[in-house]
mmCIF file of C-alpha atoms in Angstrom:
data_model
loop_
_atom_site.group_PDB
_atom_site.id
_atom_site.type_symbol
_atom_site.label_atom_id
_atom_site.label_comp_id
_atom_site.label_asym_id
_atom_site.label_seq_id
_atom_site.Cartn_x
_atom_site.Cartn_y
_atom_site.Cartn_z
ATOM 1 C CA MET A 350 11.550 -7.713 22.070
ATOM 2 C CA SER A 351 10.336 -7.027 25.618
ATOM 3 C CA LEU A 352 6.794 -5.834 26.172
ATOM 4 C CA PRO A 353 5.757 -3.023 28.498
ATOM 5 C CA PRO A 354 4.427 -4.636 31.682
ATOM 6 C CA ASN A 355 0.646 -4.583 31.862
ATOM 7 C CA TRP A 356 0.394 -2.628 28.586
ATOM 8 C CA LYS A 357 -3.355 -3.172 28.464
ATOM 9 C CA ALA A 358 -3.805 -0.983 31.550
ATOM 10 C CA LEU A 359 -1.534 1.885 30.478
ATOM 11 C CA PRO A 360 -3.250 5.190 29.612
ATOM 12 C CA ARG A 361 -3.807 5.661 25.899
ATOM 13 C CA LYS A 362 -3.492 8.784 23.811
ATOM 14 C CA ILE A 363 -5.616 8.647 20.667
ATOM 15 C CA ILE A 364 -3.523 9.619 17.645
ATOM 16 C CA TYR A 365 -6.159 9.343 14.932
ATOM 17 C CA HIS A 366 -9.213 7.477 13.751
ATOM 18 C CA THR A 367 -9.632 5.623 10.486
ATOM 19 C CA LYS A 368 -13.003 4.542 9.125
ATOM 20 C CA PHE A 369 -12.911 1.266 11.028
ATOM 21 C CA SER A 370 -10.096 1.561 13.590
ATOM 22 C CA THR A 371 -8.548 3.773 16.240
ATOM 23 C CA LEU A 372 -4.791 4.242 16.622
ATOM 24 C CA SER A 373 -3.616 5.025 20.147
ATOM 25 C CA GLU A 374 -0.205 5.603 21.694
ATOM 26 C CA ILE A 375 1.086 4.253 24.982
ATOM 27 C CA SER A 376 4.484 4.786 26.554
ATOM 28 C CA GLU A 377 6.657 2.782 28.903
ATOM 29 C CA GLU A 378 8.744 5.022 31.140
ATOM 30 C CA SER A 379 11.817 3.851 32.999
ATOM 31 C CA ASN A 380 14.693 5.434 34.850
ATOM 32 C CA ALA A 381 17.038 2.797 33.469
ATOM 33 C CA TYR A 382 16.482 3.376 29.748
ATOM 34 C CA PRO A 383 14.767 5.866 27.415
ATOM 35 C CA THR A 384 11.004 5.917 27.128
ATOM 36 C CA ASN A 385 9.635 3.388 24.658
ATOM 37 C CA PHE A 386 6.540 4.246 22.674
ATOM 38 C CA TYR A 387 4.025 1.771 21.313
ATOM 39 C CA MET A 388 0.914 1.884 19.192
ATOM 40 C CA ILE A 389 -2.356 0.050 19.684
ATOM 41 C CA LYS A 390 -4.698 -0.490 16.759
ATOM 42 C CA SER A 391 -8.240 -1.105 17.992
ATOM 43 C CA THR A 392 -10.897 -2.396 15.604
ATOM 44 C CA PRO A 393 -14.501 -3.261 16.560
ATOM 45 C CA LYS A 394 -15.333 -6.528 14.803
ATOM 46 C CA ASP A 395 -18.985 -5.646 14.186
ATOM 47 C CA LEU A 396 -18.171 -2.325 12.479
ATOM 48 C CA ALA A 397 -15.578 -3.651 10.029
ATOM 49 C CA LEU A 398 -16.915 -4.166 6.514
ATOM 50 C CA PRO A 399 -15.261 -6.443 3.932
ATOM 51 C CA PRO A 400 -12.495 -6.468 2.877
ATOM 52 C CA HIS A 401 -11.646 -5.102 6.348
ATOM 53 C CA ASN A 402 -11.549 -7.873 8.943
ATOM 54 C CA PRO A 403 -9.600 -7.600 12.222
ATOM 55 C CA ASP A 404 -9.564 -11.375 12.735
ATOM 56 C CA PHE A 405 -7.925 -11.959 9.361
ATOM 57 C CA GLU A 406 -5.508 -9.083 9.986
ATOM 58 C CA LEU A 407 -4.473 -10.634 13.299
ATOM 59 C CA ASN A 408 -4.082 -14.058 11.690
ATOM 60 C CA ALA A 409 -1.841 -12.594 8.986
ATOM 61 C CA LEU A 410 0.343 -10.811 11.545
ATOM 62 C CA LYS A 411 0.657 -13.986 13.632
ATOM 63 C CA LYS A 412 1.694 -15.918 10.548
ATOM 64 C CA LEU A 413 4.273 -13.311 9.551
ATOM 65 C CA ASN A 414 5.585 -13.232 13.132
ATOM 66 C CA LYS A 415 6.758 -16.845 13.009
ATOM 67 C CA GLU A 416 9.948 -15.708 11.300
ATOM 68 C CA PRO A 417 10.071 -11.937 11.928
ATOM 69 C CA ARG A 418 11.515 -9.821 9.150
ATOM 70 C CA LEU A 419 13.103 -6.409 9.518
ATOM 71 C CA ASN A 420 10.931 -4.908 6.778
ATOM 72 C CA VAL A 421 7.578 -6.308 7.953
ATOM 73 C CA LEU A 422 5.642 -4.964 10.928
ATOM 74 C CA GLN A 423 6.160 -7.119 14.010
ATOM 75 C CA LEU A 424 3.161 -7.989 16.148
ATOM 76 C CA LEU A 425 4.200 -7.566 19.793
ATOM 77 C CA ASP A 426 0.975 -8.659 21.443
ATOM 78 C CA TYR A 427 -2.783 -8.635 21.011
ATOM 79 C CA ASP A 428 -5.973 -8.694 23.039
ATOM 80 C CA SER A 429 -9.723 -8.570 22.642
ATOM 81 C CA GLU A 430 -12.374 -7.067 24.884
ATOM 82 C CA GLN A 431 -15.957 -5.916 24.876
ATOM 83 C CA GLY A 432 -16.264 -2.258 23.981
ATOM 84 C CA GLU A 433 -19.075 0.164 23.225
ATOM 85 C CA ASP A 434 -19.360 -1.264 19.707
ATOM 86 C CA GLY A 435 -19.060 -4.928 20.655
ATOM 87 C CA GLU A 436 -15.909 -7.040 20.653
ATOM 88 C CA GLU A 437 -12.750 -5.108 19.792
ATOM 89 C CA ILE A 438 -9.448 -6.540 18.601
ATOM 90 C CA HIS A 439 -6.355 -4.718 19.882
ATOM 91 C CA ILE A 440 -2.943 -5.248 18.308
ATOM 92 C CA LEU A 441 0.255 -3.854 19.816
ATOM 93 C CA PHE A 442 3.320 -2.780 17.844
ATOM 94 C CA LEU A 443 6.165 -0.303 18.084
ATOM 95 C CA ARG A 444 5.442 3.304 17.294
ATOM 96 C CA TYR A 445 7.289 4.776 14.336
ATOM 97 C CA ASP A 446 7.760 8.515 14.024
ATOM 98 C CA ILE A 447 6.980 8.877 10.344
ATOM 99 C CA ASN A 448 5.711 7.027 7.281
ATOM 100 C CA LEU A 449 7.157 7.084 3.781
ATOM 101 C CA ALA A 450 4.560 9.542 2.471
ATOM 102 C CA GLU A 451 5.464 12.067 5.169
ATOM 103 C CA TYR A 452 9.155 11.448 4.552
ATOM 104 C CA LEU A 453 8.847 12.058 0.811
ATOM 105 C CA LYS A 454 6.823 15.239 1.312
ATOM 106 C CA LYS A 455 9.688 16.669 3.346
ATOM 107 C CA HIS A 456 11.892 16.303 0.280
ATOM 108 C CA PHE A 457 9.934 18.664 -1.941
ATOM 109 C CA LYS A 458 11.181 22.249 -1.790
ATOM 110 C CA ASN A 459 9.648 25.383 -3.277
ATOM 111 C CA LYS A 460 11.484 26.484 -6.385
ATOM 112 C CA LYS A 461 10.709 30.117 -5.617
ATOM 113 C CA ALA A 462 9.724 31.468 -2.240
ATOM 114 C CA PHE A 463 6.446 33.380 -2.104
ATOM 115 C CA ASN A 464 6.620 36.856 -0.574
ATOM 116 C CA ALA A 465 3.697 37.048 1.832
ATOM 117 C CA TYR A 466 4.010 40.848 2.028
ATOM 118 C CA TYR A 467 3.448 41.303 -1.683
ATOM 119 C CA GLN A 468 -0.146 42.436 -2.185
ATOM 120 C CA LEU A 469 -1.935 40.898 -5.141
ATOM 121 C CA ASP A 470 -5.051 42.251 -6.761
ATOM 122 C CA LYS A 471 -7.660 39.845 -8.172
ATOM 123 C CA ASP A 472 -6.205 39.780 -11.686
ATOM 124 C CA ARG A 473 -2.706 39.120 -10.383
ATOM 125 C CA ILE A 474 -3.937 36.309 -8.157
ATOM 126 C CA ASN A 475 -5.583 34.615 -11.137
ATOM 127 C CA SER A 476 -2.445 34.925 -13.208
ATOM 128 C CA PHE A 477 0.005 34.021 -10.437
ATOM 129 C CA PRO A 478 1.964 30.912 -11.452
ATOM 130 C CA ILE A 479 1.273 27.599 -9.758
ATOM 131 C CA THR A 480 3.732 26.905 -6.963
ATOM 132 C CA ARG A 481 6.066 24.158 -8.090
ATOM 133 C CA MET A 482 8.091 22.191 -5.583
ATOM 134 C CA LYS A 483 11.279 20.445 -6.638
ATOM 135 C CA ASN A 484 11.816 16.828 -5.633
ATOM 136 C CA ILE A 485 15.156 16.629 -3.814
ATOM 137 C CA PHE A 486 14.772 13.063 -2.509
ATOM 138 C CA ASP A 487 18.297 11.658 -2.764
ATOM 139 C CA ILE A 488 17.777 8.870 -5.278
ATOM 140 C CA ASN A 489 21.506 8.224 -5.599
ATOM 141 C CA HIS A 490 21.761 7.468 -1.897
ATOM 142 C CA HIS A 491 18.393 5.886 -1.103
ATOM 143 C CA ALA A 492 16.578 4.576 -4.194
ATOM 144 C CA LEU A 493 18.296 1.196 -4.509
ATOM 145 C CA ASP A 494 18.358 0.569 -0.755
ATOM 146 C CA PHE A 495 14.691 1.516 -0.294
ATOM 147 C CA PHE A 496 13.651 -0.554 -3.325
ATOM 148 C CA ARG A 497 15.487 -3.622 -2.066
ATOM 149 C CA GLN A 498 14.062 -3.275 1.454
ATOM 150 C CA LEU A 499 10.495 -3.098 0.159
ATOM 151 C CA LEU A 500 11.107 -6.080 -2.109
ATOM 152 C CA ASP A 501 12.617 -8.088 0.762
ATOM 153 C CA GLY A 502 9.591 -7.416 2.954
ATOM 154 C CA LEU A 503 7.049 -8.004 0.213
ATOM 155 C CA GLU A 504 8.776 -11.178 -0.969
ATOM 156 C CA TYR A 505 8.454 -12.639 2.531
ATOM 157 C CA ILE A 506 4.784 -11.621 2.723
ATOM 158 C CA HIS A 507 4.061 -13.256 -0.632
ATOM 159 C CA LYS A 508 5.954 -16.439 0.272
ATOM 160 C CA GLN A 509 3.576 -16.832 3.211
ATOM 161 C CA GLY A 510 0.684 -16.833 0.746
ATOM 162 C CA ILE A 511 -0.449 -13.335 1.736
ATOM 163 C CA ILE A 512 -1.490 -10.552 -0.645
ATOM 164 C CA HIS A 513 -1.143 -7.187 1.099
ATOM 165 C CA ARG A 514 -3.705 -5.395 -1.123
ATOM 166 C CA ASP A 515 -2.869 -1.867 0.038
ATOM 167 C CA ILE A 516 0.770 -1.068 -0.725
ATOM 168 C CA LYS A 517 1.213 2.717 -0.629
ATOM 169 C CA PRO A 518 3.637 5.167 1.039
ATOM 170 C CA GLN A 519 1.294 5.703 3.987
ATOM 171 C CA ASN A 520 1.612 1.993 4.800
ATOM 172 C CA ILE A 521 5.401 2.049 4.865
ATOM 173 C CA LEU A 522 6.760 3.042 8.278
ATOM 174 C CA ILE A 523 10.241 4.456 8.750
ATOM 175 C CA ASN A 524 12.635 3.576 11.544
ATOM 176 C CA SER A 525 15.601 5.940 11.632
ATOM 177 C CA SER A 526 16.645 5.272 15.232
ATOM 178 C CA MET A 527 19.761 3.333 14.217
ATOM 179 C CA GLY A 528 22.217 6.076 13.336
ATOM 180 C CA ASN A 529 22.263 7.068 9.671
ATOM 181 C CA SER A 530 20.514 3.936 8.424
ATOM 182 C CA ILE A 531 16.835 4.027 7.502
ATOM 183 C CA THR A 532 14.671 0.937 7.771
ATOM 184 C CA LEU A 533 11.379 0.664 5.889
ATOM 185 C CA VAL A 534 8.638 -1.419 7.486
ATOM 186 C CA ILE A 535 5.524 -2.609 5.628
ATOM 187 C CA CYS A 536 2.453 -2.237 7.841
ATOM 188 C CA ASP A 537 -1.373 -2.297 7.865
ATOM 189 C CA PHE A 538 -2.651 -5.737 6.971
ATOM 190 C CA GLY A 539 -6.259 -4.703 7.540
ATOM 191 C CA ILE A 540 -7.423 -5.773 4.069
ATOM 192 C CA SER A 541 -4.771 -8.399 3.359
ATOM 193 C CA TYR A 542 -5.735 -11.756 1.861
ATOM 194 C CA ASP A 543 -4.239 -15.056 2.973
ATOM 195 C CA THR A 544 -4.524 -17.558 0.142
ATOM 196 C CA GLN A 545 -3.910 -20.359 2.664
ATOM 197 C CA CYS A 546 -6.500 -19.338 5.275
ATOM 198 C CA ASP A 547 -9.587 -21.557 5.006
ATOM 199 C CA ALA A 548 -11.793 -19.137 6.950
ATOM 200 C CA GLN A 549 -10.924 -16.241 4.663
ATOM 201 C CA ILE A 550 -11.273 -18.349 1.520
ATOM 202 C CA LYS A 551 -14.720 -19.467 2.682
ATOM 203 C CA GLN A 552 -15.799 -15.843 3.090
ATOM 204 C CA GLU A 553 -13.934 -14.585 0.008
ATOM 205 C CA PRO A 554 -13.194 -17.413 -2.475
ATOM 206 C CA LEU A 555 -9.894 -17.455 -4.344
ATOM 207 C CA ASP A 556 -11.614 -16.826 -7.682
ATOM 208 C CA LYS A 557 -14.092 -14.287 -6.316
ATOM 209 C CA LYS A 558 -11.917 -11.917 -4.356
ATOM 210 C CA ILE A 559 -13.094 -8.388 -3.632
ATOM 211 C CA THR A 560 -11.798 -5.931 -6.244
ATOM 212 C CA ASP A 561 -12.435 -2.816 -4.149
ATOM 213 C CA VAL A 562 -8.949 -2.989 -2.662
ATOM 214 C CA SER A 563 -5.820 -0.826 -2.927
ATOM 215 C CA THR A 564 -5.947 2.956 -2.791
ATOM 216 C CA GLY A 565 -6.337 5.424 -5.649
ATOM 217 C CA ILE A 566 -3.452 5.448 -8.100
ATOM 218 C CA PHE A 567 -1.960 2.295 -6.555
ATOM 219 C CA LYS A 568 -4.800 0.107 -7.830
ATOM 220 C CA ALA A 569 -3.597 -2.499 -10.328
ATOM 221 C CA PRO A 570 -5.137 -2.467 -13.840
ATOM 222 C CA GLU A 571 -6.651 -5.956 -13.484
ATOM 223 C CA LEU A 572 -8.657 -4.679 -10.502
ATOM 224 C CA LEU A 573 -9.989 -1.825 -12.619
ATOM 225 C CA PHE A 574 -11.436 -4.350 -15.065
ATOM 226 C CA GLY A 575 -13.035 -6.649 -12.521
ATOM 227 C CA VAL A 576 -10.575 -9.550 -12.465
ATOM 228 C CA ARG A 577 -11.465 -11.357 -9.227
ATOM 229 C CA ASN A 578 -8.990 -14.236 -9.327
ATOM 230 C CA TYR A 579 -6.097 -11.803 -9.061
ATOM 231 C CA THR A 580 -2.842 -12.730 -7.347
ATOM 232 C CA GLU A 581 -0.066 -11.117 -5.332
ATOM 233 C CA LYS A 582 0.972 -9.374 -8.569
ATOM 234 C CA ILE A 583 -1.414 -6.529 -7.676
ATOM 235 C CA ASP A 584 1.143 -5.632 -4.977
ATOM 236 C CA ILE A 585 3.906 -5.536 -7.602
ATOM 237 C CA TRP A 586 1.962 -2.945 -9.603
ATOM 238 C CA SER A 587 1.340 -0.884 -6.458
ATOM 239 C CA LEU A 588 5.061 -1.034 -5.671
ATOM 240 C CA LEU A 589 5.887 0.179 -9.189
ATOM 241 C CA ILE A 590 3.653 3.217 -8.743
ATOM 242 C CA LEU A 591 5.112 3.900 -5.297
ATOM 243 C CA VAL A 592 8.701 3.764 -6.552
ATOM 244 C CA SER A 593 7.791 5.965 -9.527
ATOM 245 C CA GLN A 594 7.086 8.755 -7.023
ATOM 246 C CA TRP A 595 10.780 8.912 -6.174
ATOM 247 C CA PHE A 596 11.613 9.722 -9.787
ATOM 248 C CA GLN A 597 9.204 12.631 -10.375
ATOM 249 C CA LYS A 598 10.813 16.037 -10.796
ATOM 250 C CA GLU A 599 8.266 18.227 -9.044
ATOM 251 C CA ALA A 600 4.917 18.518 -7.317
ATOM 252 C CA THR A 601 2.282 21.239 -7.282
ATOM 253 C CA ASN A 602 0.285 19.951 -4.317
ATOM 254 C CA LEU A 603 1.875 17.950 -1.524
ATOM 255 C CA ASN A 604 -1.458 16.483 -0.504
ATOM 256 C CA TYR A 605 -1.035 14.299 -3.589
ATOM 257 C CA LEU A 606 2.468 13.038 -4.275
ATOM 258 C CA PRO A 607 2.973 12.790 -8.059
ATOM 259 C CA ALA A 608 3.574 9.436 -9.715
ATOM 260 C CA MET A 609 3.917 8.012 -13.236
ATOM 261 C CA ILE A 610 0.095 7.946 -13.517
ATOM 262 C CA GLU A 611 -2.735 9.917 -11.946
ATOM 263 C CA ASP A 612 -6.439 9.512 -11.255
ATOM 264 C CA GLY A 613 -7.562 13.136 -11.358
ATOM 265 C CA THR A 614 -7.285 13.702 -7.616
ATOM 266 C CA ASN A 615 -6.555 17.312 -6.706
ATOM 267 C CA SER A 616 -7.597 19.937 -4.171
ATOM 268 C CA GLU A 617 -10.915 20.479 -5.942
ATOM 269 C CA SER A 618 -12.058 16.977 -6.868
ATOM 270 C CA ASN A 619 -11.661 13.327 -6.005
ATOM 271 C CA GLY A 620 -10.045 10.886 -8.362
ATOM 272 C CA SER A 621 -11.889 8.160 -10.232
ATOM 273 C CA ASP A 622 -11.166 4.721 -11.635
ATOM 274 C CA ILE A 623 -12.018 5.777 -15.190
ATOM 275 C CA LYS A 624 -9.520 8.649 -15.006
ATOM 276 C CA LEU A 625 -6.956 6.190 -13.689
ATOM 277 C CA VAL A 626 -7.643 3.775 -16.563
ATOM 278 C CA LEU A 627 -7.249 6.579 -19.100
ATOM 279 C CA SER A 628 -4.004 7.688 -17.473
ATOM 280 C CA ILE A 629 -2.569 4.158 -17.544
ATOM 281 C CA PHE A 630 -3.488 3.678 -21.205
ATOM 282 C CA THR A 631 -2.125 7.115 -22.103
ATOM 283 C CA LYS A 632 1.219 6.307 -20.504
ATOM 284 C CA VAL A 633 1.744 2.633 -21.391
ATOM 285 C CA GLY A 634 -0.610 2.174 -24.342
ATOM 286 C CA ILE A 635 -3.578 -0.146 -24.830
ATOM 287 C CA PRO A 636 -2.912 -3.872 -25.208
ATOM 288 C CA SER A 637 -4.941 -6.073 -27.499
ATOM 289 C CA GLY A 638 -7.379 -8.571 -26.054
ATOM 290 C CA LYS A 639 -4.893 -11.354 -26.836
ATOM 291 C CA GLU A 640 -2.255 -9.521 -24.815
ATOM 292 C CA TRP A 641 -4.565 -9.221 -21.807
ATOM 293 C CA PRO A 642 -6.112 -12.691 -21.433
ATOM 294 C CA GLU A 643 -6.982 -12.355 -17.741
ATOM 295 C CA VAL A 644 -9.392 -9.512 -18.516
ATOM 296 C CA MET A 645 -10.836 -11.307 -21.541
ATOM 297 C CA LYS A 646 -11.363 -14.561 -19.600
ATOM 298 C CA HIS A 647 -11.987 -13.436 -16.028
ATOM 299 C CA GLY A 648 -12.768 -9.719 -16.092
ATOM 300 C CA SER A 649 -15.014 -7.144 -17.715
ATOM 301 C CA ALA A 650 -14.107 -8.057 -21.290
ATOM 302 C CA ASP A 651 -17.212 -6.383 -22.717
ATOM 303 C CA ALA A 652 -16.375 -3.103 -21.000
ATOM 304 C CA PHE A 653 -12.757 -3.226 -22.155
ATOM 305 C CA VAL A 654 -13.586 -4.072 -25.770
ATOM 306 C CA GLY A 655 -16.550 -1.699 -25.859
ATOM 307 C CA MET A 656 -14.485 1.257 -24.679
ATOM 308 C CA PHE A 657 -11.076 0.545 -26.175
ATOM 309 C CA GLY A 658 -11.485 -2.134 -28.846
ATOM 310 C CA GLU A 659 -9.957 -5.581 -29.056
ATOM 311 C CA ASN A 660 -6.918 -4.795 -31.181
ATOM 312 C CA GLY A 661 -5.049 -2.344 -28.953
ATOM 313 C CA ASP A 662 -3.655 0.975 -30.141
ATOM 314 C CA ASP A 663 -0.255 -0.092 -31.533
ATOM 315 C CA SER A 664 1.530 1.802 -28.750
ATOM 316 C CA TYR A 665 1.484 -0.759 -25.931
ATOM 317 C CA ILE A 666 4.836 -0.387 -24.207
ATOM 318 C CA LEU A 667 5.810 -4.061 -24.339
ATOM 319 C CA ASN A 668 5.496 -4.020 -28.144
ATOM 320 C CA GLU A 669 7.965 -1.169 -28.548
ATOM 321 C CA SER A 670 11.660 -1.428 -29.367
ATOM 322 C CA LYS A 671 14.152 -1.540 -26.506
ATOM 323 C CA GLU A 672 15.076 2.099 -27.135
ATOM 324 C CA GLN A 673 11.432 3.187 -27.249
ATOM 325 C CA ILE A 674 10.666 1.325 -24.026
ATOM 326 C CA GLU A 675 13.582 3.008 -22.269
ATOM 327 C CA ASN A 676 12.460 6.436 -23.477
ATOM 328 C CA THR A 677 8.887 5.735 -22.365
ATOM 329 C CA ILE A 678 10.011 4.691 -18.884
ATOM 330 C CA ILE A 679 12.246 7.755 -18.548
ATOM 331 C CA GLY A 680 9.391 9.944 -19.754
ATOM 332 C CA MET A 681 7.253 8.622 -16.903
ATOM 333 C CA MET A 682 10.100 8.822 -14.368
ATOM 334 C CA PRO A 683 12.378 11.669 -15.511
ATOM 335 C CA ARG A 684 14.640 11.648 -12.455
ATOM 336 C CA LEU A 685 16.055 8.326 -13.605
ATOM 337 C CA LEU A 686 18.404 10.537 -15.615
ATOM 338 C CA ASP A 687 19.673 12.008 -12.328
ATOM 339 C CA LEU A 688 21.139 8.673 -11.240
ATOM 340 C CA ASN A 689 24.915 8.930 -11.377
ATOM 341 C CA ASP A 690 25.444 5.215 -11.982
ATOM 342 C CA GLU A 691 24.463 4.266 -15.536
ATOM 343 C CA LEU A 692 24.316 0.552 -14.692
ATOM 344 C CA LEU A 693 21.949 1.290 -11.802
ATOM 345 C CA ARG A 694 19.728 3.355 -14.106
ATOM 346 C CA LYS A 695 19.574 0.569 -16.676
ATOM 347 C CA THR A 696 18.814 -1.962 -13.922
ATOM 348 C CA PHE A 697 15.962 0.143 -12.589
ATOM 349 C CA ILE A 698 14.551 0.488 -16.092
ATOM 350 C CA LYS A 699 14.795 -3.266 -16.695
ATOM 351 C CA CYS A 700 12.999 -3.962 -13.406
ATOM 352 C CA PHE A 701 10.286 -1.415 -14.173
ATOM 353 C CA VAL A 702 9.707 -2.999 -17.581
ATOM 354 C CA GLY A 703 9.298 -6.335 -15.808
ATOM 355 C CA MET A 704 6.771 -4.814 -13.407
ATOM 356 C CA ILE A 705 4.729 -2.790 -15.894
ATOM 357 C CA SER A 706 2.908 -5.516 -17.818
ATOM 358 C CA LEU A 707 -0.857 -5.009 -17.727
ATOM 359 C CA GLU A 708 -1.256 -8.785 -17.932
ATOM 360 C CA SER A 709 -0.300 -9.735 -14.386
ATOM 361 C CA SER A 710 0.730 -13.316 -15.185
ATOM 362 C CA ILE A 711 3.922 -12.031 -16.834
ATOM 363 C CA ARG A 712 4.549 -9.257 -14.307
ATOM 364 C CA TRP A 713 7.768 -9.976 -12.431
ATOM 365 C CA SER A 714 7.652 -11.344 -8.887
ATOM 366 C CA CYS A 715 9.635 -9.880 -5.993
ATOM 367 C CA THR A 716 12.062 -12.782 -6.267
ATOM 368 C CA ARG A 717 12.680 -12.112 -9.963
ATOM 369 C CA ILE A 718 13.286 -8.403 -9.343
ATOM 370 C CA LEU A 719 15.671 -9.150 -6.479
ATOM 371 C CA GLN A 720 17.604 -11.507 -8.757
ATOM 372 C CA GLU A 721 18.113 -8.597 -11.137
ATOM 373 C CA LEU A 722 19.244 -6.300 -8.328
ATOM 374 C CA ASP A 723 21.692 -8.943 -7.105
ATOM 375 C CA LYS A 724 23.597 -8.552 -10.371
ATOM 376 C CA LEU A 725 24.686 -5.128 -9.093
ATOM 377 C CA LEU A 726 26.560 -6.700 -6.174
#
């Protein structure tokens, strides 16, 4: 892919700031071909706090660039310079018009339009029903394709020894410039962990990784109980939660896309890890200590046993019958019943069961899930 000449000197338009970085847009104009737009992510090294590290992010992108994949963000170029806050790392990549979160939000439609000219008194306002928006994301057309694309990208990332650590819809870019096809691109490696990078391992040992990673509802259960020697399987859990959003029937607040679990986040309050734990256990049951050895051996075993006991609650999903498991999965993702292809529905359910184990060592890998999807071919 050709680079804009002298991109470092082109004027930049700031798009938005994150806590540690600035995203800017530049454009390359030409009379011979349409304008190309690019993004620059600028991160001051001295302001980034662990697990954020622009050097490690750049190293991960370089590593992934050796054999570029369609579903993984491609690093086009990079630079460093002295800025107001010390040395800044700049990475250049293509600009994408939308991310998956924005795309999904566009596919929720009000069930009943609100008449703005209808005057409500105080009592009527209090009793007015909550606006419910129907999910019209076309799962029959997109679900399998999107799932496979994300698995392809994530499988490649994992095979390079990298844990992404922040899989969520906002970190999935969408390229729809190629006709009717939609390409999903995994981005933002700002808190990724390379299990083969000596410098990163020295700063953050393999068995003492930072657990304050992932975002909100996408945080894997082992992270919630302090397991620090976690693996790439935390990304598999995050992917499960992300995909579960496609199969929810409705939303009441598009600032927070619904999923199979929730952490209490709404317009009036922030979510919390304890609410997320309770939601997970409500939906999939509580395993016994024997069924969750990584927490008992490497995590906050005392907290788990003290709050929930060591014997489980006899409703852990993996101990249920095949029929019960299927009903539980459908209960968490009701739009599975809207899939026209029964074999596809059963395949999705089988994959979700493989991904849903609270004990990450038996959670399916991307490769194992893709093997199951290949049976549909």
